[in-house]
C-alpha cells in the first residue's frame, strides 16, 4: 500500500473506516503469504508499519475496532482458511436463567412438560459453565478422526490438527464401552495463570494482548499453524456428546462418568442434585468455589439427568428444553462518557452509541455501549461528560445502568438528539408508529436504498454468512463497488461478472481474487429459500422466522405471491393489538373474534365478574387469556367493543396465512406486508429473482409414517403431554392442527374426547388411540 496520505489526526470517520477495512484486508493477505505460503511479499518493517498505522487509527476511533481487526489477531487465524465440517448432530446453545425464580420455573416447566406429579423427584446435574469455546471431537473405533469448532451450530471449522496438539484430549479413547462413532463435546479453555503468562509474553514481544482467557483460547485454537496452538497451554473439559452410533448411558451423570473413563477431564465441581431446591443450592456453592477454580466460569448449567426424559423434552428452536444456563450476575464498572455518536442501521433505525473512556468490565476493555434510543437517553438523563455505571453480562453488549449524578460536570447539557439523519439525504428523522398508531421509541431515516448508510448496511446483510454467505465481498469491496455505482441493489451483485475488467482495473484487485470473488457469487445463484428470505433483510424477519416461512411456503413464488397479496390487507389497529396481546395465542384470538361475530354465548348474565362472564361467553379461553383481556380492557363493555372492532378489521386471507406461520405472528406479518407494499421493494425482489434459482424448502421430514399428515390430538393423553405430542409429531414432519376438518389425516383421541372425535367420525378421518399413535411413530 502506498504511504497513507492523510495524517491520522485529520481522518474523518468514514475515511478511517475505509482505511481500517483496507488495512485489515492487506494485512490478512500478508499474513497468508507469510504463514501459509512461506513467501512474504513485503519486508518485516513495512509489515510493522501497516500494523502501526492500523493501531493508530484504532486508537483514535476505538469504536471502529472490528471483531476481526488485525490488532486483535495473533498469528494468522482466518476462519475462512479452515475447512468446513458439518456436525453429525447440530451444536445448539442453552437458554439463560438469571435468578432463583428462573431456576424454580425451569424445574416447574420440566414437570409440566413431562406431566410429573409434584412429589416426583427430578434429578439434575449442575455443572460449572466453562467460559471457553466449545468443540466437537469425532472418534471412530476409539480413534480421534476430526475436530470442529461450533461455527454456526450446523457447520464448524476443521481444527483437527490444532486439537491434536492439546494434551488433555486423547488421540485414542481409553477404557471400553464407547460407541463405534461418537462426537465428544466440551469446552476448550485457558486457565488464569496460563492466560497471564501468555499475555505477559505477548506484551514483552510488543504484540497485542488478549482481552480475556476466552478470546485467548479461541485465538490460540484457531491458528492456521498448529505448532502455534501446540505452544499454548490449552485445556479441555468434556461435558456432552453429539452424534453417537450406540447409546452408552441412561443418565447425564452416568455419561460424565463414562467420559472420564474414556480419558477426558470432566469438571470435578459437577454435582447431581434433586428438584428445585437442589438447583438453588448447587448455584450457591458454585458461586463460592468460583474464585478458587483458576479458570473462568460464567454460570451453572442445569441438565435433566435422565436421558430418556431429555429425549422426551426435546428442543425448542436452538436450545434444548432439558437444560438451562444459570448465569452469574453481570459485572459493573464506572467510567466517563466522552461522546454520543449516531449510527444508521440497515432498516434506517437510528441508534445512539456511547463512546466511553476505556474501562475493564469483567476482564474486557469496553469503549462503546449502546444507548438504545433517544427516550432511553432522556429517561436516564445521560449527558456527555457524565460518570456512568456500566454493566456487562456475558456476551451481551455493555449497557449504561445509571449516571453518577454527584460527579456530573457543571456545564453538562442534556443531550440534544439530532432531528435529521447524518446521511447525505439529511432526511428528517421520524418516530415509528405501531399498528395501533402509538409512537414507538425508534426513529428512522426514511431514505432506504437512497441513504448510503442503509444501502451499505443492506448489502452487508445480504452477503453475510447466514444470508447469501458470499465470500470475498467484504466491507471494503461493497463500499468501493457502491461508490462506483456498480452496486445499487442486491441483484447488482450477480451482474458484477460483466464488470470483470473494470474491477481488475482497481487498486489491489488481482486476477485470482477477482476470479475467486466472481466464482463465489456464481456459487450463490442457487440459493435456499430460507437464506433468500432472510437475505431480503425485512425487519423482524430473522433466521428462525425465515426458516418457518420457507417451510410453510416451500417455493419463492408462493412466498412472494402471498406476501404481495398480504400487502393490501394489513391488519387494522385493534386486530393487531389483540393479536399481539401477551397471553393471547392464535386460538384465543380466533375465539374472541368468533364471539364478536355473534357466535354462541353472547347472552351472558351481566352481574357476574368479568372473568366469569368471559368464561361463559368464550369457553375456549384459558385463565391466562382471560387475565390478559381483563388487564387490558378492564370492563365488559370495552372488551366487547374492542372485540367487535377487531372482528371488523380482520385482514384478508393472504395476510392471515403469513401471520399464521409458526414463529411469525401479526407484527412480523405486517413487516412483510409493508415491505411488499413498497414498489421499489417489489422491483428489487423481482430483479433478484431474475438472477437466481431459489431452491424450494425441504419439508421437515418425509420418511416417517406421519410426514406430511395433518394430525389433531384430542382428549387427555396419558403417556405424554399435549405439548410433547405436538413437538414429537412436528419433528416427524406432521402438521398439528387444533380442529378437525376434511383435510385432517389422523385424530389421536384419549379419554374424554368429545366434539372433535364426533367431527372425525363425520368426515371419516382415521382415529387412533394414544398407544396406536406411539406404535405408529415408533415412540
Ligand atoms: S451443555 C445443547 N454443559 O455453554 C447445548 N455447555 O450456552 C449443550 N458450556 O455452547 C451444551 N459449560 O459452549 C454444556 N457444562 C456445560 C457447559 C456448556 C460451558 C457452554 C457451551 C455451550 C454454551 C451454551
CSV table of N, CA, C and O and ligand atoms in Angstrom, one decimal, residues 91-96 127-135 150 186-187 239-240 252 267 270 298 301 303 315 318-320 322 325, ligand 1:
chain,number,residue,atom,x,y,z
A,91,UNK,N,-24.7,-28.4,17.0
A,91,UNK,CA,-24.3,-28.0,18.3
A,91,UNK,C,-25.2,-26.8,18.7
A,91,UNK,O,-25.0,-25.7,18.1
A,92,UNK,N,-26.1,-27.0,19.7
A,92,UNK,CA,-27.0,-26.0,20.0
A,92,UNK,C,-26.5,-25.2,21.2
A,92,UNK,O,-25.5,-25.5,21.7
A,93,UNK,N,-27.3,-24.2,21.5
A,93,UNK,CA,-26.9,-23.4,22.7
A,93,UNK,C,-27.9,-23.6,23.8
A,93,UNK,O,-28.9,-24.4,23.6
A,94,UNK,N,-27.7,-23.0,24.9
A,94,UNK,CA,-28.7,-23.1,26.0
A,94,UNK,C,-29.4,-21.8,26.3
A,94,UNK,O,-28.8,-20.7,26.1
A,95,UNK,N,-30.6,-21.9,26.7
A,95,UNK,CA,-31.3,-20.7,27.2
A,95,UNK,C,-30.7,-20.3,28.5
A,95,UNK,O,-30.1,-21.1,29.2
A,96,UNK,N,-30.9,-19.0,28.8
A,96,UNK,CA,-30.3,-18.5,30.0
A,96,UNK,C,-31.3,-18.3,31.1
A,96,UNK,O,-32.5,-18.1,30.8
A,127,UNK,N,-23.6,-28.3,36.5
A,127,UNK,CA,-22.2,-28.3,36.1
A,127,UNK,C,-21.7,-26.9,35.9
A,127,UNK,O,-22.4,-26.0,35.5
A,128,UNK,N,-20.4,-26.6,36.2
A,128,UNK,CA,-19.9,-25.3,36.0
A,128,UNK,C,-20.0,-25.0,34.5
A,128,UNK,O,-19.8,-25.8,33.7
A,129,UNK,N,-20.4,-23.7,34.2
A,129,UNK,CA,-20.4,-23.3,32.8
A,129,UNK,C,-19.1,-22.7,32.5
A,129,UNK,O,-18.8,-21.6,32.8
A,130,UNK,N,-18.3,-23.5,31.8
A,130,UNK,CA,-16.9,-23.1,31.5
A,130,UNK,C,-17.0,-22.0,30.4
A,130,UNK,O,-17.6,-22.1,29.4
A,131,UNK,N,-16.2,-21.0,30.6
A,131,UNK,CA,-16.2,-19.8,29.7
A,131,UNK,C,-15.0,-20.0,28.7
A,131,UNK,O,-14.0,-19.4,28.9
A,132,UNK,N,-15.2,-20.8,27.8
A,132,UNK,CA,-14.2,-21.1,26.7
A,132,UNK,C,-14.8,-21.1,25.4
A,132,UNK,O,-15.8,-20.4,25.1
A,133,UNK,N,-14.4,-22.0,24.5
A,133,UNK,CA,-15.1,-22.2,23.3
A,133,UNK,C,-15.4,-23.7,23.1
A,133,UNK,O,-14.6,-24.5,23.5
A,134,UNK,N,-16.6,-24.0,22.6
A,134,UNK,CA,-17.0,-25.4,22.5
A,134,UNK,C,-16.4,-26.0,21.3
A,134,UNK,O,-16.1,-25.4,20.3
A,135,UNK,N,-16.2,-27.3,21.4
A,135,UNK,CA,-15.6,-28.1,20.3
A,135,UNK,C,-16.2,-29.4,20.3
A,135,UNK,O,-16.6,-30.0,21.3
A,150,UNK,N,-17.6,-24.9,17.0
A,150,UNK,CA,-19.0,-24.9,16.9
A,150,UNK,C,-19.5,-24.2,15.6
A,150,UNK,O,-20.5,-24.6,15.0
A,186,UNK,N,-17.2,-30.6,24.4
A,186,UNK,CA,-16.8,-30.0,25.6
A,186,UNK,C,-16.2,-28.6,25.3
A,186,UNK,O,-16.3,-28.1,24.2
A,187,UNK,N,-15.5,-28.1,26.3
A,187,UNK,CA,-15.0,-26.7,26.2
A,187,UNK,C,-13.5,-26.7,26.3
A,187,UNK,O,-12.9,-27.3,27.1
A,239,UNK,N,-18.2,-32.5,28.4
A,239,UNK,CA,-19.5,-32.5,29.2
A,239,UNK,C,-20.7,-32.9,28.4
A,239,UNK,O,-21.8,-33.0,28.9
A,240,UNK,N,-20.5,-33.2,27.1
A,240,UNK,CA,-21.7,-33.6,26.3
A,240,UNK,C,-21.2,-34.4,25.1
A,240,UNK,O,-20.0,-34.6,24.9
A,252,UNK,N,-27.2,-38.4,32.4
A,252,UNK,CA,-26.1,-37.4,32.1
A,252,UNK,C,-25.0,-37.7,33.1
A,252,UNK,O,-23.8,-37.7,32.7
A,267,UNK,N,-15.6,-31.8,34.7
A,267,UNK,CA,-15.5,-30.8,35.8
A,267,UNK,C,-15.7,-31.5,37.2
A,267,UNK,O,-16.8,-32.0,37.4
A,270,UNK,N,-18.9,-30.6,39.2
A,270,UNK,CA,-20.3,-31.0,38.8
A,270,UNK,C,-20.9,-31.9,39.9
A,270,UNK,O,-20.3,-32.6,40.6
A,298,UNK,N,-18.9,-18.8,33.9
A,298,UNK,CA,-19.8,-17.7,33.9
A,298,UNK,C,-21.2,-18.1,34.3
A,298,UNK,O,-22.2,-17.4,34.2
A,301,UNK,N,-24.6,-24.8,34.6
A,301,UNK,CA,-25.5,-25.4,33.6
A,301,UNK,C,-26.3,-26.5,34.3
A,301,UNK,O,-25.8,-27.4,35.0
A,303,UNK,N,-28.9,-29.6,33.9
A,303,UNK,CA,-29.4,-30.5,32.9
A,303,UNK,C,-30.3,-31.6,33.5
A,303,UNK,O,-29.9,-32.1,34.6
A,315,UNK,N,-36.3,-30.2,21.9
A,315,UNK,CA,-35.7,-28.9,21.7
A,315,UNK,C,-36.7,-27.9,21.3
A,315,UNK,O,-37.7,-28.2,20.7
A,318,UNK,N,-33.4,-23.3,19.0
A,318,UNK,CA,-32.0,-23.6,19.0
A,318,UNK,C,-31.5,-24.2,20.4
A,318,UNK,O,-30.3,-24.3,20.6
A,319,UNK,N,-32.4,-24.4,21.3
A,319,UNK,CA,-31.9,-24.8,22.6
A,319,UNK,C,-32.8,-25.9,23.1
A,319,UNK,O,-33.9,-26.1,22.8
A,320,UNK,N,-32.1,-26.8,24.0
A,320,UNK,CA,-32.9,-27.9,24.5
A,320,UNK,C,-33.8,-27.5,25.6
A,320,UNK,O,-33.6,-26.5,26.3
A,322,UNK,N,-34.4,-29.5,28.0
A,322,UNK,CA,-33.9,-30.2,29.2
A,322,UNK,C,-32.8,-29.5,29.9
A,322,UNK,O,-32.3,-30.0,30.9
A,325,UNK,N,-28.8,-22.5,31.2
A,325,UNK,CA,-27.6,-21.9,31.8
A,325,UNK,C,-27.9,-20.9,32.8
A,325,UNK,O,-28.5,-19.8,32.4
B,1,LIG,S1,-24.1,-28.4,27.5
B,1,LIG,C1,-27.4,-28.2,23.9
B,1,LIG,N1,-22.5,-28.1,29.5
B,1,LIG,O1,-22.3,-23.1,27.1
B,1,LIG,C2,-26.2,-27.4,24.5
B,1,LIG,N2,-22.5,-26.4,27.8
B,1,LIG,O2,-24.9,-21.8,26.2
B,1,LIG,C3,-25.4,-28.4,25.3
B,1,LIG,N3,-20.9,-24.7,28.2
B,1,LIG,O3,-22.3,-23.9,23.7
B,1,LIG,C4,-24.3,-27.7,26.0
B,1,LIG,N4,-20.1,-25.4,30.1
B,1,LIG,O4,-20.0,-23.8,24.9
B,1,LIG,C5,-22.9,-27.6,28.4
B,1,LIG,N5,-21.1,-28.0,31.4
B,1,LIG,C6,-21.5,-27.5,30.2
B,1,LIG,C7,-21.0,-26.3,29.7
B,1,LIG,C8,-21.5,-25.8,28.5
B,1,LIG,C9,-20.0,-24.4,29.2
B,1,LIG,C10,-21.1,-23.7,27.0
B,1,LIG,C11,-21.0,-24.4,25.7
B,1,LIG,C12,-22.4,-24.2,25.1
B,1,LIG,C13,-22.8,-23.0,25.9
B,1,LIG,C14,-24.4,-23.0,25.9
